[in-house]
PDB file of N, CA and C in Angstrom:
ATOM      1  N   UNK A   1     111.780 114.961  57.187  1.00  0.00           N
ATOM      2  CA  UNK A   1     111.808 113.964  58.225  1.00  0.00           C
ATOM      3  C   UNK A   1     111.693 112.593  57.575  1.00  0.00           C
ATOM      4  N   UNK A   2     112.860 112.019  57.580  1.00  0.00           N
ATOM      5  CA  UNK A   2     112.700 110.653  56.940  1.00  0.00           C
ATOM      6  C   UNK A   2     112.567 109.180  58.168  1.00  0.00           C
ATOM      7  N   UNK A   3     112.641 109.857  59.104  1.00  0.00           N
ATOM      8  CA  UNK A   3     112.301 108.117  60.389  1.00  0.00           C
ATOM      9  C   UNK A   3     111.877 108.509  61.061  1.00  0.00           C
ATOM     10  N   UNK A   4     111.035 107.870  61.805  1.00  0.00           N
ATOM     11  CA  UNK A   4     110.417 107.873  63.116  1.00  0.00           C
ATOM     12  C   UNK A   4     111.438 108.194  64.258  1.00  0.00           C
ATOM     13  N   UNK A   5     112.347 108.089  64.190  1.00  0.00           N
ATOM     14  CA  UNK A   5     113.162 108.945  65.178  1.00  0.00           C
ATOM     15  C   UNK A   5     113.793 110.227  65.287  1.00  0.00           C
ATOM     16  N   UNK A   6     113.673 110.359  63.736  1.00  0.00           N
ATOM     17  CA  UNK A   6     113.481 111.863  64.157  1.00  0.00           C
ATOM     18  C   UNK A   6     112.789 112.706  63.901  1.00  0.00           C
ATOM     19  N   UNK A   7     111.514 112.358  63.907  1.00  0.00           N
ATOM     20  CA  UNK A   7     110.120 113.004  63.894  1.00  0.00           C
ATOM     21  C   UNK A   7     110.403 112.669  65.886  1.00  0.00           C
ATOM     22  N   UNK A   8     110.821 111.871  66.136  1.00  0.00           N
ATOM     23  CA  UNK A   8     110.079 111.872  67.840  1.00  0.00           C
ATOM     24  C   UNK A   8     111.270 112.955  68.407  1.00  0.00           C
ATOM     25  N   UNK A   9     112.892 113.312  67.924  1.00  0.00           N
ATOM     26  CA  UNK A   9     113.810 114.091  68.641  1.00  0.00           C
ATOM     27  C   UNK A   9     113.298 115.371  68.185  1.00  0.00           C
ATOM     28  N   UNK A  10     113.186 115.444  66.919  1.00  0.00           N
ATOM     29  CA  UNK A  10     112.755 116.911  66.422  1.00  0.00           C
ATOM     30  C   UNK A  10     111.453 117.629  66.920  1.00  0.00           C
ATOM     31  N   UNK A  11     110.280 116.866  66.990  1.00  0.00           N
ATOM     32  CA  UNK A  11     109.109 117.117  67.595  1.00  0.00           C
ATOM     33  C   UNK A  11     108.073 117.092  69.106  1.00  0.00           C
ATOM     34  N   UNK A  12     108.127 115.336  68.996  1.00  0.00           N
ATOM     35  CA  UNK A  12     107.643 114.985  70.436  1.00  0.00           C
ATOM     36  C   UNK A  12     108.628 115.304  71.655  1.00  0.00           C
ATOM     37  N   UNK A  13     109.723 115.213  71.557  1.00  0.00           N
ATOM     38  CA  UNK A  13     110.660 115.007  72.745  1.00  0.00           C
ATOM     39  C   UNK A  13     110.301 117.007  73.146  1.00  0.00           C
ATOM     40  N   UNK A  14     110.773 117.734  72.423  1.00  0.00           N
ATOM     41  CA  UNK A  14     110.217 119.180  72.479  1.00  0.00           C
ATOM     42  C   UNK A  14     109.292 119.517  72.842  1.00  0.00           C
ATOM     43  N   UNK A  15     108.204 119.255  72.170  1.00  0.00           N
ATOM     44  CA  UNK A  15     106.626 119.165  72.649  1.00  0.00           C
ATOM     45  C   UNK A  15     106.282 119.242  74.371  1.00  0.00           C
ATOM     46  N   UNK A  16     106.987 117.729  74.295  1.00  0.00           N
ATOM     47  CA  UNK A  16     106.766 117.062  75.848  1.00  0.00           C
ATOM     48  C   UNK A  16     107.209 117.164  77.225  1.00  0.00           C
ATOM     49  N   UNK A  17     109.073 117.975  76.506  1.00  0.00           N
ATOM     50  CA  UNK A  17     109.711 119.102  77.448  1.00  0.00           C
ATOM     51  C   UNK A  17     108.733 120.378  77.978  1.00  0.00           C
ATOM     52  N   UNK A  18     108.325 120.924  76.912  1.00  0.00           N
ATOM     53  CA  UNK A  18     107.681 122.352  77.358  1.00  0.00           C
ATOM     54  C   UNK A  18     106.441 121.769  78.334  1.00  0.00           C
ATOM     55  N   UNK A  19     105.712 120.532  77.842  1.00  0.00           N
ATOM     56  CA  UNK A  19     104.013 120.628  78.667  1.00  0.00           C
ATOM     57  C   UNK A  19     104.999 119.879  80.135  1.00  0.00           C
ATOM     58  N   UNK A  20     106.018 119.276  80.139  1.00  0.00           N
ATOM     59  CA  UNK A  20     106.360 119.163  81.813  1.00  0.00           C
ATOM     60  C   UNK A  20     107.010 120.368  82.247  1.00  0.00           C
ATOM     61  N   UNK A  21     107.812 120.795  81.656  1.00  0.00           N
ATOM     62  CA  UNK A  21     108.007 122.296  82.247  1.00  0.00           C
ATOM     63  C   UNK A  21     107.070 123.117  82.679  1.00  0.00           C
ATOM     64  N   UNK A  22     105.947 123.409  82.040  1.00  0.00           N
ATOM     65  CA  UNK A  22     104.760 124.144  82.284  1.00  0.00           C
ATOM     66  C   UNK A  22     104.048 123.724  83.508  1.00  0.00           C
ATOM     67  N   UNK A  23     104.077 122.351  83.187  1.00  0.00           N
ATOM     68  CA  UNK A  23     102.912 121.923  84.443  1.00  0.00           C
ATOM     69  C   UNK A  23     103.728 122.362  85.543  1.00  0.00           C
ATOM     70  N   UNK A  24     105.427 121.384  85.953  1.00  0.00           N
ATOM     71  CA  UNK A  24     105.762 121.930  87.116  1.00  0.00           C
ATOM     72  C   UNK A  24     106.268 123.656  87.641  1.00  0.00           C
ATOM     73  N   UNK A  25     105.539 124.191  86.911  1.00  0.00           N
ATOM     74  CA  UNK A  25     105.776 125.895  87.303  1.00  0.00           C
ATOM     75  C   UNK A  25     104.562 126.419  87.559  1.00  0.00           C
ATOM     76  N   UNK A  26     103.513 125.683  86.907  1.00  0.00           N
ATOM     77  CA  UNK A  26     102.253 126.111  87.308  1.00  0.00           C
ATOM     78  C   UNK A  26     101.802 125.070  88.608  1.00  0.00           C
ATOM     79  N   UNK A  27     102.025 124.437  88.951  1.00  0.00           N
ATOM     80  CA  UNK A  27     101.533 123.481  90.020  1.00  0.00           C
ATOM     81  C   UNK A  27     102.887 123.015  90.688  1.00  0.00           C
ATOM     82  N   UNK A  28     102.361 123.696  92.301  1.00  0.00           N
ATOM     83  CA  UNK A  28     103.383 123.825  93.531  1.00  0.00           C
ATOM     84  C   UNK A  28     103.316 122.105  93.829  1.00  0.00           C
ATOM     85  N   UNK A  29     104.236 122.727  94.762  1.00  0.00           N
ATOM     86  CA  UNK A  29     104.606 120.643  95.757  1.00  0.00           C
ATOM     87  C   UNK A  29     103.364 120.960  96.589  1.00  0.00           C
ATOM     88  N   UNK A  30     103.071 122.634  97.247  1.00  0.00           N
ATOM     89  CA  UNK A  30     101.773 122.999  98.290  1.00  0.00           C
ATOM     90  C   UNK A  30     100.431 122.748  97.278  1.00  0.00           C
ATOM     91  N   UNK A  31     100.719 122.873  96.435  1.00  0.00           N
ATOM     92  CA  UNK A  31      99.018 122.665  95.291  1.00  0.00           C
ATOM     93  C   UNK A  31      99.068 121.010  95.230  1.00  0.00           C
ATOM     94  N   UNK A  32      99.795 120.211  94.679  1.00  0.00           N
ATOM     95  CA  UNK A  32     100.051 118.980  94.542  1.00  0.00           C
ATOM     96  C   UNK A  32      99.729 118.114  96.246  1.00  0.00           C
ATOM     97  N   UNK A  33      99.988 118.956  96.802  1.00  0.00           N
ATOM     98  CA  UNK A  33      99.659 118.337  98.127  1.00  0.00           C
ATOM     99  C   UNK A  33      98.036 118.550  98.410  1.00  0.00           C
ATOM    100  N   UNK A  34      97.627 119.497  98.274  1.00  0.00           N
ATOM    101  CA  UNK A  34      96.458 119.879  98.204  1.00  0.00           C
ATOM    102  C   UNK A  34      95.137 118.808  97.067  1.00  0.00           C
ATOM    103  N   UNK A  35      95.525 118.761  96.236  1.00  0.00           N
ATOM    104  CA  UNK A  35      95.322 118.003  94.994  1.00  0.00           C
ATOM    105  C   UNK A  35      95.105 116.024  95.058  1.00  0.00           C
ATOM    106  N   UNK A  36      96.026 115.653  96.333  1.00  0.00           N
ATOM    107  CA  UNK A  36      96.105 114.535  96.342  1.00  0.00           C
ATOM    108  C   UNK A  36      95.584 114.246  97.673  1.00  0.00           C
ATOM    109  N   UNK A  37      95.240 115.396  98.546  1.00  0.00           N
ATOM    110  CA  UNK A  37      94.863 115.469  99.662  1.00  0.00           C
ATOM    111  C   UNK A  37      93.459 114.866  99.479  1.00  0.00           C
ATOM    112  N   UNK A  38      92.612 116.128  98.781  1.00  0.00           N
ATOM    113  CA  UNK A  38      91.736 115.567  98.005  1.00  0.00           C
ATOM    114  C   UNK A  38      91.241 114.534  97.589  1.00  0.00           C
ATOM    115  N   UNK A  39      91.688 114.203  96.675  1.00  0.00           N
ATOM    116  CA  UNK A  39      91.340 112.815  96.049  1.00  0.00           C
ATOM    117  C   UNK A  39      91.414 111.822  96.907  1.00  0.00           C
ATOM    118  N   UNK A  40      92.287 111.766  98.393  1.00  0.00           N
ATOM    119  CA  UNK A  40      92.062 110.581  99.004  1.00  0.00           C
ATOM    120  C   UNK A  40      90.988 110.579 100.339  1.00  0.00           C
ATOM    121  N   UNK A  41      90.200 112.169 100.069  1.00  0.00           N
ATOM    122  CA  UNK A  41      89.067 111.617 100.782  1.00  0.00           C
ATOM    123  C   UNK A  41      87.797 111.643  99.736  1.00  0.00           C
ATOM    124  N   UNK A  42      88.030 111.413  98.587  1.00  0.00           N
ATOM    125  CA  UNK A  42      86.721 110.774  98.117  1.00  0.00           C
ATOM    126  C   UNK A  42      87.083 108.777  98.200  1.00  0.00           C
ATOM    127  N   UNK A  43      85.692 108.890  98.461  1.00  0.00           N
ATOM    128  CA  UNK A  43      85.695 107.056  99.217  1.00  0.00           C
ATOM    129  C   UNK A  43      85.916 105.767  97.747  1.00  0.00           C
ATOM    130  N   UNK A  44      85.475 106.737  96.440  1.00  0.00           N
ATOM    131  CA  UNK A  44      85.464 106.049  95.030  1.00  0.00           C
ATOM    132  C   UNK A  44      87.167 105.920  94.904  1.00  0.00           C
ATOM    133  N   UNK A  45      88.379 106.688  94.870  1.00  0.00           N
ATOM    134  CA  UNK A  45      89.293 106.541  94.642  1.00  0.00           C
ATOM    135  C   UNK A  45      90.382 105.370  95.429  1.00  0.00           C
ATOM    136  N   UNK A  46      91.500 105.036  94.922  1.00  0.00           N
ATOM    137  CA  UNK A  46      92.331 104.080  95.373  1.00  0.00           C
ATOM    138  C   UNK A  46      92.866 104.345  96.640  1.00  0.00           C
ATOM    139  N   UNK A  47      92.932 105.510  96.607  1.00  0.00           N
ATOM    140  CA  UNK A  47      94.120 106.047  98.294  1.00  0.00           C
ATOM    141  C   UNK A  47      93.140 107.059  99.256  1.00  0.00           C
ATOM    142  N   UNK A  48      91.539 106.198  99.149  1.00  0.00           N
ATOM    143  CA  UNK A  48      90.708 106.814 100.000  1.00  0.00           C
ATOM    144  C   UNK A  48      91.055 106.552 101.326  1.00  0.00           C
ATOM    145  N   UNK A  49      91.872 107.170 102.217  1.00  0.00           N
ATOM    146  CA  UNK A  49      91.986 107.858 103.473  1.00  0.00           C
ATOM    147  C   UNK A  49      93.280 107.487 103.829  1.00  0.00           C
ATOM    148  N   UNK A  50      94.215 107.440 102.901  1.00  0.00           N
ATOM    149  CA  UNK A  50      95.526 107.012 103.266  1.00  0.00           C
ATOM    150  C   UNK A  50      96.545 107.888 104.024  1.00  0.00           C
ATOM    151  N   UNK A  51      97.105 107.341 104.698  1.00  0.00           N
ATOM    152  CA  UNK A  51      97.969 108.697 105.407  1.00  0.00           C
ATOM    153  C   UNK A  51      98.975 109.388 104.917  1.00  0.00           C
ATOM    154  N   UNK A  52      99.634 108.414 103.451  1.00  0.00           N
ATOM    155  CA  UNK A  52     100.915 109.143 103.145  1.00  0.00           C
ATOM    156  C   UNK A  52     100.105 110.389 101.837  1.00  0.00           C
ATOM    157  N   UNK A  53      98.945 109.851 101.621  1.00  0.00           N
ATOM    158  CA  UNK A  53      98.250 110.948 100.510  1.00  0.00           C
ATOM    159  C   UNK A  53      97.478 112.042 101.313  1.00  0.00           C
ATOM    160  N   UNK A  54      96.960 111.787 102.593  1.00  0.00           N
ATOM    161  CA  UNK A  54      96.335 112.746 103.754  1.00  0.00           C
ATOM    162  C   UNK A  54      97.270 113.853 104.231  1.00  0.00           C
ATOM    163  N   UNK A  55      98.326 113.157 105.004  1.00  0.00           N
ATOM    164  CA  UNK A  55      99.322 113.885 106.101  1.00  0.00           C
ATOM    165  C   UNK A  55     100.392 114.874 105.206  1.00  0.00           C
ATOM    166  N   UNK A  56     100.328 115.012 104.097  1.00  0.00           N
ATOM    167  CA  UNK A  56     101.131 116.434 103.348  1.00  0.00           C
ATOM    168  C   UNK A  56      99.631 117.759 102.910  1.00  0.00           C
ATOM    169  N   UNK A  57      99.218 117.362 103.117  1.00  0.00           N
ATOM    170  CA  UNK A  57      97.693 118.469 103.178  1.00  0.00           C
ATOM    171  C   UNK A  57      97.437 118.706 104.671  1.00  0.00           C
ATOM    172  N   UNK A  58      97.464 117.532 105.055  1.00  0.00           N
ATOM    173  CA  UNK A  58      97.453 117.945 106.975  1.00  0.00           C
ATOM    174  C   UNK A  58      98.544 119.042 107.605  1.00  0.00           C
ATOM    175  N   UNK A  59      99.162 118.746 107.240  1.00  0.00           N
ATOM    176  CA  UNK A  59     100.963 119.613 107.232  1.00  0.00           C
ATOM    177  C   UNK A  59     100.826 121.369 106.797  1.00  0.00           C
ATOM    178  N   UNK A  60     100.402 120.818 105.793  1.00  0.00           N
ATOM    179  CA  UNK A  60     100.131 122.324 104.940  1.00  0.00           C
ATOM    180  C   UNK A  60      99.174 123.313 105.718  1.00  0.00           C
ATOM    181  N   UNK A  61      98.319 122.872 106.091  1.00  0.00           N
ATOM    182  CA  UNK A  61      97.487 122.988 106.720  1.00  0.00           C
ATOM    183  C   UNK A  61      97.366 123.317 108.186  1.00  0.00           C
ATOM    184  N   UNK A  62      98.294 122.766 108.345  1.00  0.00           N
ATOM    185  CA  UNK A  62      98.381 122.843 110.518  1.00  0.00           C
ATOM    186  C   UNK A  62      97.469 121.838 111.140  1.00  0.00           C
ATOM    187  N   UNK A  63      97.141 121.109 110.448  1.00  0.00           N
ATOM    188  CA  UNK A  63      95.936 120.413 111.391  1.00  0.00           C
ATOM    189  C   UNK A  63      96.704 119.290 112.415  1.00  0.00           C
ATOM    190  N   UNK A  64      96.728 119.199 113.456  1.00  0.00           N
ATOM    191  CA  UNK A  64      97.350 118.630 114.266  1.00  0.00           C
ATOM    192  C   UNK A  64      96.817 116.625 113.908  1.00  0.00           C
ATOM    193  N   UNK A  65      97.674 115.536 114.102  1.00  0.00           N
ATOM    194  CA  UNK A  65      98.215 114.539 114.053  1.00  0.00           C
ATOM    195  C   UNK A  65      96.939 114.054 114.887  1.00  0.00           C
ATOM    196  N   UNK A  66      97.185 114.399 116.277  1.00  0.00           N
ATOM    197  CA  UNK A  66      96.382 113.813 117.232  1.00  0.00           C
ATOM    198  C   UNK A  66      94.767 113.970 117.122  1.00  0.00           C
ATOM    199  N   UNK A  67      94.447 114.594 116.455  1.00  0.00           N
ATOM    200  CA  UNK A  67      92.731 115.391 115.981  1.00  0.00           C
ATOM    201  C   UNK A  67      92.381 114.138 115.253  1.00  0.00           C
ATOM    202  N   UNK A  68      93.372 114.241 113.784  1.00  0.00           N
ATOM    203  CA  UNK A  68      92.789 113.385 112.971  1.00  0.00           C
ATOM    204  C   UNK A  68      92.603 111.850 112.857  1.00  0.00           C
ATOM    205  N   UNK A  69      94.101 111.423 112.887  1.00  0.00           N
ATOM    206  CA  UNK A  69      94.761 110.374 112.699  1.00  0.00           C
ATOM    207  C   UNK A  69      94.280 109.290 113.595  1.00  0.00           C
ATOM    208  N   UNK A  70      93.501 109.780 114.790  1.00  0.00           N
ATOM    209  CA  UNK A  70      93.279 108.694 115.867  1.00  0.00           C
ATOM    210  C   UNK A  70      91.577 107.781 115.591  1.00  0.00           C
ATOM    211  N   UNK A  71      91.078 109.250 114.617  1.00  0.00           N
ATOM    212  CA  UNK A  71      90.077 109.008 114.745  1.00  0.00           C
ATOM    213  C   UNK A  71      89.527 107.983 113.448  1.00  0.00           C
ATOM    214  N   UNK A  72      90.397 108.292 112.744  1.00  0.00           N
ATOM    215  CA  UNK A  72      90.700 107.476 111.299  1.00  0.00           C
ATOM    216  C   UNK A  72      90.955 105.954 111.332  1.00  0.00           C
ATOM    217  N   UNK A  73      90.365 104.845 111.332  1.00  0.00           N
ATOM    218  CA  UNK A  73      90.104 103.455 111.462  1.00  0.00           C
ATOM    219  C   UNK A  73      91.518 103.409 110.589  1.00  0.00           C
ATOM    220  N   UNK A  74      91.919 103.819 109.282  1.00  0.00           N
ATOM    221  CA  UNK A  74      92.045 102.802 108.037  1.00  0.00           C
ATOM    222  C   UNK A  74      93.539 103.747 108.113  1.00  0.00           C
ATOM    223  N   UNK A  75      93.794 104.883 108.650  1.00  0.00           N
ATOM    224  CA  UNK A  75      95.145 105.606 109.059  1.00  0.00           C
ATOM    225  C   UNK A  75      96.628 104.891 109.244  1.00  0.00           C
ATOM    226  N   UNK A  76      96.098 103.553 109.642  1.00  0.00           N
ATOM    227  CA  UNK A  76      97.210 103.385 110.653  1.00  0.00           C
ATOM    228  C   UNK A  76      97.403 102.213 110.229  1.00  0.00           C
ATOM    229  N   UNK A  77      96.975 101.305 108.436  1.00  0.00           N
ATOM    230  CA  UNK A  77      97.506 100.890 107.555  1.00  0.00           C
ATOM    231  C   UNK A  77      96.886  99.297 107.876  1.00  0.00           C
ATOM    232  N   UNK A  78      96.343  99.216 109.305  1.00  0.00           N
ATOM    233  CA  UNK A  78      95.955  97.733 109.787  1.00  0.00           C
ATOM    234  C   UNK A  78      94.787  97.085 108.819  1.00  0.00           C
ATOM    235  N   UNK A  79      93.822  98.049 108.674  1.00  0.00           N
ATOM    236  CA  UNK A  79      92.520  97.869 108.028  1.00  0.00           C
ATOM    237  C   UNK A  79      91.957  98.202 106.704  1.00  0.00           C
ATOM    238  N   UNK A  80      92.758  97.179 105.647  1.00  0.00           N
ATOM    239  CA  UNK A  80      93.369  97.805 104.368  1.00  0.00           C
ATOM    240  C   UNK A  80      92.355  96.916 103.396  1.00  0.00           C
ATOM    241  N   UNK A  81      91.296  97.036 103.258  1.00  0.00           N
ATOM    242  CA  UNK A  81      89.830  96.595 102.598  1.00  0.00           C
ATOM    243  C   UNK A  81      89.997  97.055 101.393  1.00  0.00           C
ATOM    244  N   UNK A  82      89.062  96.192 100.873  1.00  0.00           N
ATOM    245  CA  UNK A  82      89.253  96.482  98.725  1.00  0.00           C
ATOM    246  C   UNK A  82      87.571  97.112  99.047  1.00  0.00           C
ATOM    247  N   UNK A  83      87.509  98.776  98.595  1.00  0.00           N
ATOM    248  CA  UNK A  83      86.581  99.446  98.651  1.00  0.00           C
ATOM    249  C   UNK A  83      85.675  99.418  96.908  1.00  0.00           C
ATOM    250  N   UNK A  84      84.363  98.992  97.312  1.00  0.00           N
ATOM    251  CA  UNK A  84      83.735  98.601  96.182  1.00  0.00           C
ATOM    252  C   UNK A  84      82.647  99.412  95.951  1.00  0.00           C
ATOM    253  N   UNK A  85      83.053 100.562  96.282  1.00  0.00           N
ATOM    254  CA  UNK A  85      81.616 101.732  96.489  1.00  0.00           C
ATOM    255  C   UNK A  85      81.745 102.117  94.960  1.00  0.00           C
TER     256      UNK A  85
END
């Protein structure tokens, strides 16, 4: 291997194929939904209670629109505060 480019075609680019291949076969669009569902109801993270990171876990889920969404202040994008918890 005489350049840095092809240490990165011969090696990294390979490498980096297989660990994205892997991940997306081991982790569904239904797990990924699940996953981000998550994370946006802890109150420390960026997309704490957002609807487009909520409503694909809601979906998955069955939980009806009208249950949640009404009851949710920050849902409906008006009340968009810099959370400092």
């Amino acid at each position: 291997m005489s350049s840095p480019d092809e240490l990165r075609t011969s090696s990294f680019y390979p490498v980096i194929d297989r660990l994205v291949n892997e991940m997306t076969r081991r982790f569904s669009t239904e797990a990924g939904a699940v996953l981000m569902g998550t994370s946006a109801l802890n109150p420390k993270n960026t997309t704490f209670l957002e609807k487009e990171s909520l409503e694909p876990m809601a979906q998955l889920y069955e939980i009806k629109r009208t249950i949640c969404w009404p009851r949710c202040t920050k849902c409906d994008g008006s009340q968009k505060e810099k959370r400092t918890w």
